[in-house]
Amino acid sequence: MNDLISILVVVIIMSDFLLLAAGSLRAAVRIIGFQGLALGVLPLCAHQNGLTLRLVAIAILVIILKAVVFPRLLLRSLRESGAPRTITFFVGPVSSLLLGIFVLGSSLWWGYLLPLPERSPYTLAVPMVFFTIVTGLLLLVSRRQALMQVIGYLALENGIYAFGVFFAQSESMLIELGILLDVFVGVFIMGIMVFHISREFDNIESSQLSTLRDWFRGSRRPAGGGGTLR
């Protein structure tokens, strides 16, 4: 079982690198869905007190949401927006990969030094959690499209979820279901925002949102003042 967990951890780390190197929005959505599938299987293998109905229910729910529902919502938003499928960058894929290698090395070091209440038998678990969280943050700040920022948000949440799988299995199922519901609502709302951004600006680059300042200034002008309300 430990070998299977190690394989899943390596798969999640490799999916993080693929996200950093992805040049297509469609490919990035499929990668984050594949990462969600690996995370869904993880609690079935990493249980500490035996496989329970609670763990099975959580695993099935996570697989349905992260590997099926979220990717379908994102692909539908991408298809209906009609926006270009190519990812645009503030930080290019090569630089992102170099940053990823540095972050993974730092995560291995921090994972070794960090004192934890329960020492995990899986040596790569903590580095994988840190690396996935930082990968999500990198995607949030280094990609231009709003859809990639949704994917960064999902990668960030995947890292937090993986931490819970390894180190907080005693938490209440209601808390975990509440977190998953929050993520579902967040992705649903972001998908609607992506659609409306594409309809307003003919693309889904978040940098275009700066033009909303014109709307704000126009809305404060007195009537007849020639505002630029859109």
mmCIF file of C-alpha atoms in Angstrom:
data_model
loop_
_atom_site.group_PDB
_atom_site.id
_atom_site.type_symbol
_atom_site.label_atom_id
_atom_site.label_comp_id
_atom_site.label_asym_id
_atom_site.label_seq_id
_atom_site.Cartn_x
_atom_site.Cartn_y
_atom_site.Cartn_z
ATOM 1 C CA MET A 1 0.000 0.000 0.000
ATOM 2 C CA ASN A 2 2.891 2.369 0.781
ATOM 3 C CA ASP A 3 4.196 1.870 -2.755
ATOM 4 C CA LEU A 4 0.821 2.899 -4.179
ATOM 5 C CA ILE A 5 0.755 6.014 -1.994
ATOM 6 C CA SER A 6 4.262 6.938 -3.127
ATOM 7 C CA ILE A 7 3.167 6.512 -6.754
ATOM 8 C CA LEU A 8 0.145 8.784 -6.177
ATOM 9 C CA VAL A 9 2.327 11.410 -4.495
ATOM 10 C CA VAL A 10 4.753 11.353 -7.430
ATOM 11 C CA VAL A 11 1.826 11.566 -9.874
ATOM 12 C CA ILE A 12 0.509 14.671 -8.080
ATOM 13 C CA ILE A 13 3.976 16.276 -8.149
ATOM 14 C CA MET A 14 4.313 15.524 -11.878
ATOM 15 C CA SER A 15 0.846 16.989 -12.525
ATOM 16 C CA ASP A 16 2.020 20.183 -10.771
ATOM 17 C CA PHE A 17 4.968 20.409 -13.172
ATOM 18 C CA LEU A 18 2.637 19.765 -16.124
ATOM 19 C CA LEU A 19 0.392 22.612 -14.960
ATOM 20 C CA LEU A 20 3.402 24.953 -14.800
ATOM 21 C CA ALA A 21 4.457 23.924 -18.325
ATOM 22 C CA ALA A 22 0.984 23.825 -19.915
ATOM 23 C CA GLY A 23 0.453 26.055 -22.947
ATOM 24 C CA SER A 24 -3.180 25.168 -23.631
ATOM 25 C CA LEU A 25 -6.190 25.956 -21.459
ATOM 26 C CA ARG A 26 -7.892 22.712 -22.418
ATOM 27 C CA ALA A 27 -4.807 20.696 -21.453
ATOM 28 C CA ALA A 28 -4.546 22.550 -18.121
ATOM 29 C CA VAL A 29 -8.189 21.714 -17.307
ATOM 30 C CA ARG A 30 -7.569 18.040 -18.044
ATOM 31 C CA ILE A 31 -4.413 18.019 -15.912
ATOM 32 C CA ILE A 32 -6.209 19.533 -12.915
ATOM 33 C CA GLY A 33 -8.969 16.925 -13.398
ATOM 34 C CA PHE A 34 -6.381 14.136 -13.434
ATOM 35 C CA GLN A 35 -4.803 15.563 -10.286
ATOM 36 C CA GLY A 36 -8.268 15.561 -8.681
ATOM 37 C CA LEU A 37 -8.656 11.873 -9.577
ATOM 38 C CA ALA A 38 -5.333 11.028 -7.896
ATOM 39 C CA LEU A 39 -6.371 13.004 -4.808
ATOM 40 C CA GLY A 40 -9.700 11.180 -4.723
ATOM 41 C CA VAL A 41 -7.953 7.800 -4.633
ATOM 42 C CA LEU A 42 -5.435 8.968 -2.010
ATOM 43 C CA PRO A 43 -7.641 8.630 1.140
ATOM 44 C CA LEU A 44 -8.493 5.038 0.158
ATOM 45 C CA CYS A 45 -4.786 4.192 0.419
ATOM 46 C CA ALA A 46 -3.568 6.519 3.197
ATOM 47 C CA HIS A 47 -6.092 5.565 5.888
ATOM 48 C CA GLN A 48 -4.575 5.153 9.335
ATOM 49 C CA ASN A 49 -7.429 3.389 11.159
ATOM 50 C CA GLY A 50 -8.779 1.094 8.489
ATOM 51 C CA LEU A 51 -10.986 1.755 5.498
ATOM 52 C CA THR A 52 -14.328 3.148 6.676
ATOM 53 C CA LEU A 53 -17.601 4.112 4.993
ATOM 54 C CA ARG A 54 -16.744 7.755 5.727
ATOM 55 C CA LEU A 55 -13.480 7.570 3.795
ATOM 56 C CA VAL A 56 -15.154 5.795 0.867
ATOM 57 C CA ALA A 57 -17.916 8.428 0.744
ATOM 58 C CA ILE A 58 -15.382 11.279 0.811
ATOM 59 C CA ALA A 59 -13.248 9.615 -1.883
ATOM 60 C CA ILE A 60 -16.244 9.123 -4.185
ATOM 61 C CA LEU A 61 -17.418 12.711 -3.640
ATOM 62 C CA VAL A 62 -13.932 14.125 -4.264
ATOM 63 C CA ILE A 63 -13.534 12.090 -7.477
ATOM 64 C CA ILE A 64 -16.959 13.198 -8.744
ATOM 65 C CA LEU A 65 -16.317 16.882 -7.988
ATOM 66 C CA LYS A 66 -12.600 17.271 -8.763
ATOM 67 C CA ALA A 67 -12.227 14.806 -11.644
ATOM 68 C CA VAL A 68 -15.624 15.156 -13.352
ATOM 69 C CA VAL A 69 -17.765 18.147 -12.325
ATOM 70 C CA PHE A 70 -15.104 20.877 -12.067
ATOM 71 C CA PRO A 71 -13.355 19.994 -15.368
ATOM 72 C CA ARG A 72 -16.702 19.847 -17.171
ATOM 73 C CA LEU A 73 -17.704 23.253 -15.753
ATOM 74 C CA LEU A 74 -14.384 24.783 -16.798
ATOM 75 C CA LEU A 75 -14.443 23.221 -20.284
ATOM 76 C CA ARG A 76 -18.000 24.445 -20.763
ATOM 77 C CA SER A 77 -17.000 27.983 -19.723
ATOM 78 C CA LEU A 78 -14.053 27.828 -22.132
ATOM 79 C CA ARG A 79 -16.207 26.535 -24.986
ATOM 80 C CA GLU A 80 -19.002 29.074 -24.523
ATOM 81 C CA SER A 81 -16.616 32.000 -24.040
ATOM 82 C CA GLY A 82 -15.098 31.468 -27.497
ATOM 83 C CA ALA A 83 -11.809 32.833 -26.097
ATOM 84 C CA PRO A 84 -8.398 31.722 -27.478
ATOM 85 C CA ARG A 85 -7.283 28.358 -26.098
ATOM 86 C CA THR A 86 -3.637 29.365 -25.754
ATOM 87 C CA ILE A 87 -2.417 30.368 -22.301
ATOM 88 C CA THR A 88 -0.843 33.821 -21.991
ATOM 89 C CA PHE A 89 1.730 34.462 -19.284
ATOM 90 C CA PHE A 90 3.153 37.072 -16.967
ATOM 91 C CA VAL A 91 5.875 34.476 -16.238
ATOM 92 C CA GLY A 92 6.657 32.045 -19.072
ATOM 93 C CA PRO A 93 6.544 28.231 -18.804
ATOM 94 C CA VAL A 94 10.336 27.793 -18.732
ATOM 95 C CA SER A 95 10.734 30.294 -15.888
ATOM 96 C CA SER A 96 7.740 28.695 -14.146
ATOM 97 C CA LEU A 97 9.374 25.262 -14.367
ATOM 98 C CA LEU A 98 12.645 26.607 -12.943
ATOM 99 C CA LEU A 99 10.683 28.206 -10.105
ATOM 100 C CA GLY A 100 8.886 24.901 -9.610
ATOM 101 C CA ILE A 101 12.166 22.997 -9.303
ATOM 102 C CA PHE A 102 13.382 25.537 -6.743
ATOM 103 C CA VAL A 103 10.110 25.338 -4.797
ATOM 104 C CA LEU A 104 10.166 21.529 -4.807
ATOM 105 C CA GLY A 105 13.741 21.543 -3.484
ATOM 106 C CA SER A 106 12.741 24.028 -0.770
ATOM 107 C CA SER A 107 9.691 21.904 0.047
ATOM 108 C CA LEU A 108 11.868 18.832 0.530
ATOM 109 C CA TRP A 109 14.016 20.819 2.952
ATOM 110 C CA TRP A 110 11.058 22.289 4.863
ATOM 111 C CA GLY A 111 9.334 18.920 4.913
ATOM 112 C CA TYR A 112 12.360 17.477 6.664
ATOM 113 C CA LEU A 113 12.650 20.323 9.227
ATOM 114 C CA LEU A 114 8.994 21.021 10.005
ATOM 115 C CA PRO A 115 7.919 19.553 13.371
ATOM 116 C CA LEU A 116 4.570 17.808 13.014
ATOM 117 C CA PRO A 117 2.326 16.450 15.788
ATOM 118 C CA GLU A 118 2.227 13.126 14.003
ATOM 119 C CA ARG A 119 5.245 11.998 11.996
ATOM 120 C CA SER A 120 3.999 10.710 8.675
ATOM 121 C CA PRO A 121 5.545 7.520 7.339
ATOM 122 C CA TYR A 122 5.346 9.021 3.852
ATOM 123 C CA THR A 123 8.457 11.134 3.404
ATOM 124 C CA LEU A 124 7.235 12.886 0.252
ATOM 125 C CA ALA A 125 3.805 13.815 1.641
ATOM 126 C CA VAL A 126 4.739 17.166 3.207
ATOM 127 C CA PRO A 127 6.910 18.323 0.259
ATOM 128 C CA MET A 128 4.107 17.365 -2.148
ATOM 129 C CA VAL A 129 1.584 19.376 -0.101
ATOM 130 C CA PHE A 130 3.827 22.470 -0.012
ATOM 131 C CA PHE A 131 4.715 22.161 -3.677
ATOM 132 C CA THR A 132 1.056 21.816 -4.759
ATOM 133 C CA ILE A 133 -0.008 24.829 -2.674
ATOM 134 C CA VAL A 134 2.816 27.018 -4.048
ATOM 135 C CA THR A 135 2.079 25.784 -7.591
ATOM 136 C CA GLY A 136 -1.486 27.029 -7.170
ATOM 137 C CA LEU A 137 -0.219 30.405 -5.961
ATOM 138 C CA LEU A 138 2.223 30.628 -8.911
ATOM 139 C CA LEU A 139 -0.579 29.915 -11.378
ATOM 140 C CA LEU A 140 -2.749 32.559 -9.712
ATOM 141 C CA VAL A 141 -0.178 35.347 -10.107
ATOM 142 C CA SER A 142 1.710 34.324 -13.267
ATOM 143 C CA ARG A 143 -1.085 33.600 -15.772
ATOM 144 C CA ARG A 144 -3.196 36.202 -17.522
ATOM 145 C CA GLN A 145 -6.456 34.363 -18.136
ATOM 146 C CA ALA A 146 -9.150 34.234 -15.479
ATOM 147 C CA LEU A 147 -9.680 30.537 -16.245
ATOM 148 C CA MET A 148 -6.056 29.743 -15.325
ATOM 149 C CA GLN A 149 -6.560 31.583 -12.057
ATOM 150 C CA VAL A 150 -9.520 29.300 -11.336
ATOM 151 C CA ILE A 151 -7.214 26.331 -12.025
ATOM 152 C CA GLY A 152 -4.595 27.868 -9.700
ATOM 153 C CA TYR A 153 -7.257 28.174 -7.020
ATOM 154 C CA LEU A 154 -8.139 24.485 -7.485
ATOM 155 C CA ALA A 155 -4.466 23.433 -7.269
ATOM 156 C CA LEU A 156 -4.113 25.473 -4.073
ATOM 157 C CA GLU A 157 -7.158 23.756 -2.592
ATOM 158 C CA ASN A 158 -5.846 20.359 -3.731
ATOM 159 C CA GLY A 159 -2.698 20.910 -1.659
ATOM 160 C CA ILE A 160 -4.741 21.814 1.413
ATOM 161 C CA TYR A 161 -6.955 18.766 0.860
ATOM 162 C CA ALA A 162 -3.886 16.493 0.566
ATOM 163 C CA PHE A 163 -2.583 17.859 3.875
ATOM 164 C CA GLY A 164 -5.906 16.900 5.483
ATOM 165 C CA VAL A 165 -5.714 13.397 4.017
ATOM 166 C CA PHE A 166 -2.314 12.746 5.608
ATOM 167 C CA PHE A 167 -2.517 14.688 8.868
ATOM 168 C CA ALA A 168 -6.157 15.440 9.784
ATOM 169 C CA GLN A 169 -8.100 12.252 9.142
ATOM 170 C CA SER A 170 -9.855 12.596 12.495
ATOM 171 C CA GLU A 171 -11.652 15.782 11.428
ATOM 172 C CA SER A 172 -15.416 15.672 11.125
ATOM 173 C CA MET A 173 -16.901 14.592 7.794
ATOM 174 C CA LEU A 174 -19.242 17.602 7.968
ATOM 175 C CA ILE A 175 -16.231 19.956 7.911
ATOM 176 C CA GLU A 176 -14.800 18.210 4.856
ATOM 177 C CA LEU A 177 -18.166 18.261 3.092
ATOM 178 C CA GLY A 178 -18.533 21.957 3.943
ATOM 179 C CA ILE A 179 -15.108 22.720 2.424
ATOM 180 C CA LEU A 180 -15.969 20.770 -0.737
ATOM 181 C CA LEU A 181 -19.277 22.633 -1.010
ATOM 182 C CA ASP A 182 -17.447 25.965 -0.674
ATOM 183 C CA VAL A 183 -15.019 24.948 -3.430
ATOM 184 C CA PHE A 184 -17.905 23.866 -5.666
ATOM 185 C CA VAL A 185 -19.694 27.200 -5.186
ATOM 186 C CA GLY A 186 -16.410 29.068 -5.746
ATOM 187 C CA VAL A 187 -15.688 27.263 -9.046
ATOM 188 C CA PHE A 188 -19.302 27.694 -10.173
ATOM 189 C CA ILE A 189 -19.216 31.459 -9.532
ATOM 190 C CA MET A 190 -15.769 31.804 -11.169
ATOM 191 C CA GLY A 191 -17.063 29.946 -14.235
ATOM 192 C CA ILE A 192 -19.906 32.462 -14.545
ATOM 193 C CA MET A 193 -17.428 35.332 -14.123
ATOM 194 C CA VAL A 194 -15.204 33.919 -16.884
ATOM 195 C CA PHE A 195 -18.197 33.775 -19.228
ATOM 196 C CA HIS A 196 -19.215 37.375 -18.493
ATOM 197 C CA ILE A 197 -15.621 38.648 -18.788
ATOM 198 C CA SER A 198 -15.324 36.999 -22.216
ATOM 199 C CA ARG A 199 -18.653 38.490 -23.325
ATOM 200 C CA GLU A 200 -17.615 41.990 -22.231
ATOM 201 C CA PHE A 201 -13.992 42.031 -23.452
ATOM 202 C CA ASP A 202 -13.877 39.273 -26.147
ATOM 203 C CA ASN A 203 -11.177 37.467 -24.131
ATOM 204 C CA ILE A 204 -10.692 36.127 -20.614
ATOM 205 C CA GLU A 205 -7.533 37.962 -19.588
ATOM 206 C CA SER A 206 -7.876 39.279 -16.059
ATOM 207 C CA SER A 207 -5.662 42.275 -16.896
ATOM 208 C CA GLN A 208 -8.559 43.641 -18.938
ATOM 209 C CA LEU A 209 -10.489 44.111 -15.707
ATOM 210 C CA SER A 210 -8.442 47.268 -15.084
ATOM 211 C CA THR A 211 -10.685 49.001 -17.638
ATOM 212 C CA LEU A 212 -13.490 48.701 -15.113
ATOM 213 C CA ARG A 213 -11.937 51.782 -13.485
ATOM 214 C CA ASP A 214 -13.543 53.785 -16.300
ATOM 215 C CA TRP A 215 -16.916 52.435 -15.260
ATOM 216 C CA PHE A 216 -16.232 53.393 -11.626
ATOM 217 C CA ARG A 217 -15.201 56.929 -12.542
ATOM 218 C CA GLY A 218 -18.140 57.282 -14.910
ATOM 219 C CA SER A 219 -20.606 56.102 -12.292
ATOM 220 C CA ARG A 220 -19.455 58.872 -9.905
ATOM 221 C CA ARG A 221 -19.861 61.664 -12.431
ATOM 222 C CA PRO A 222 -23.015 63.761 -12.280
ATOM 223 C CA ALA A 223 -25.762 63.152 -14.813
ATOM 224 C CA GLY A 224 -24.918 64.690 -18.217
ATOM 225 C CA GLY A 225 -21.227 64.721 -17.346
ATOM 226 C CA GLY A 226 -20.281 62.468 -20.290
ATOM 227 C CA GLY A 227 -19.384 59.371 -18.237
ATOM 228 C CA THR A 228 -18.100 56.235 -19.919
ATOM 229 C CA LEU A 229 -20.554 53.825 -18.335
ATOM 230 C CA ARG A 230 -20.606 50.621 -20.350
#
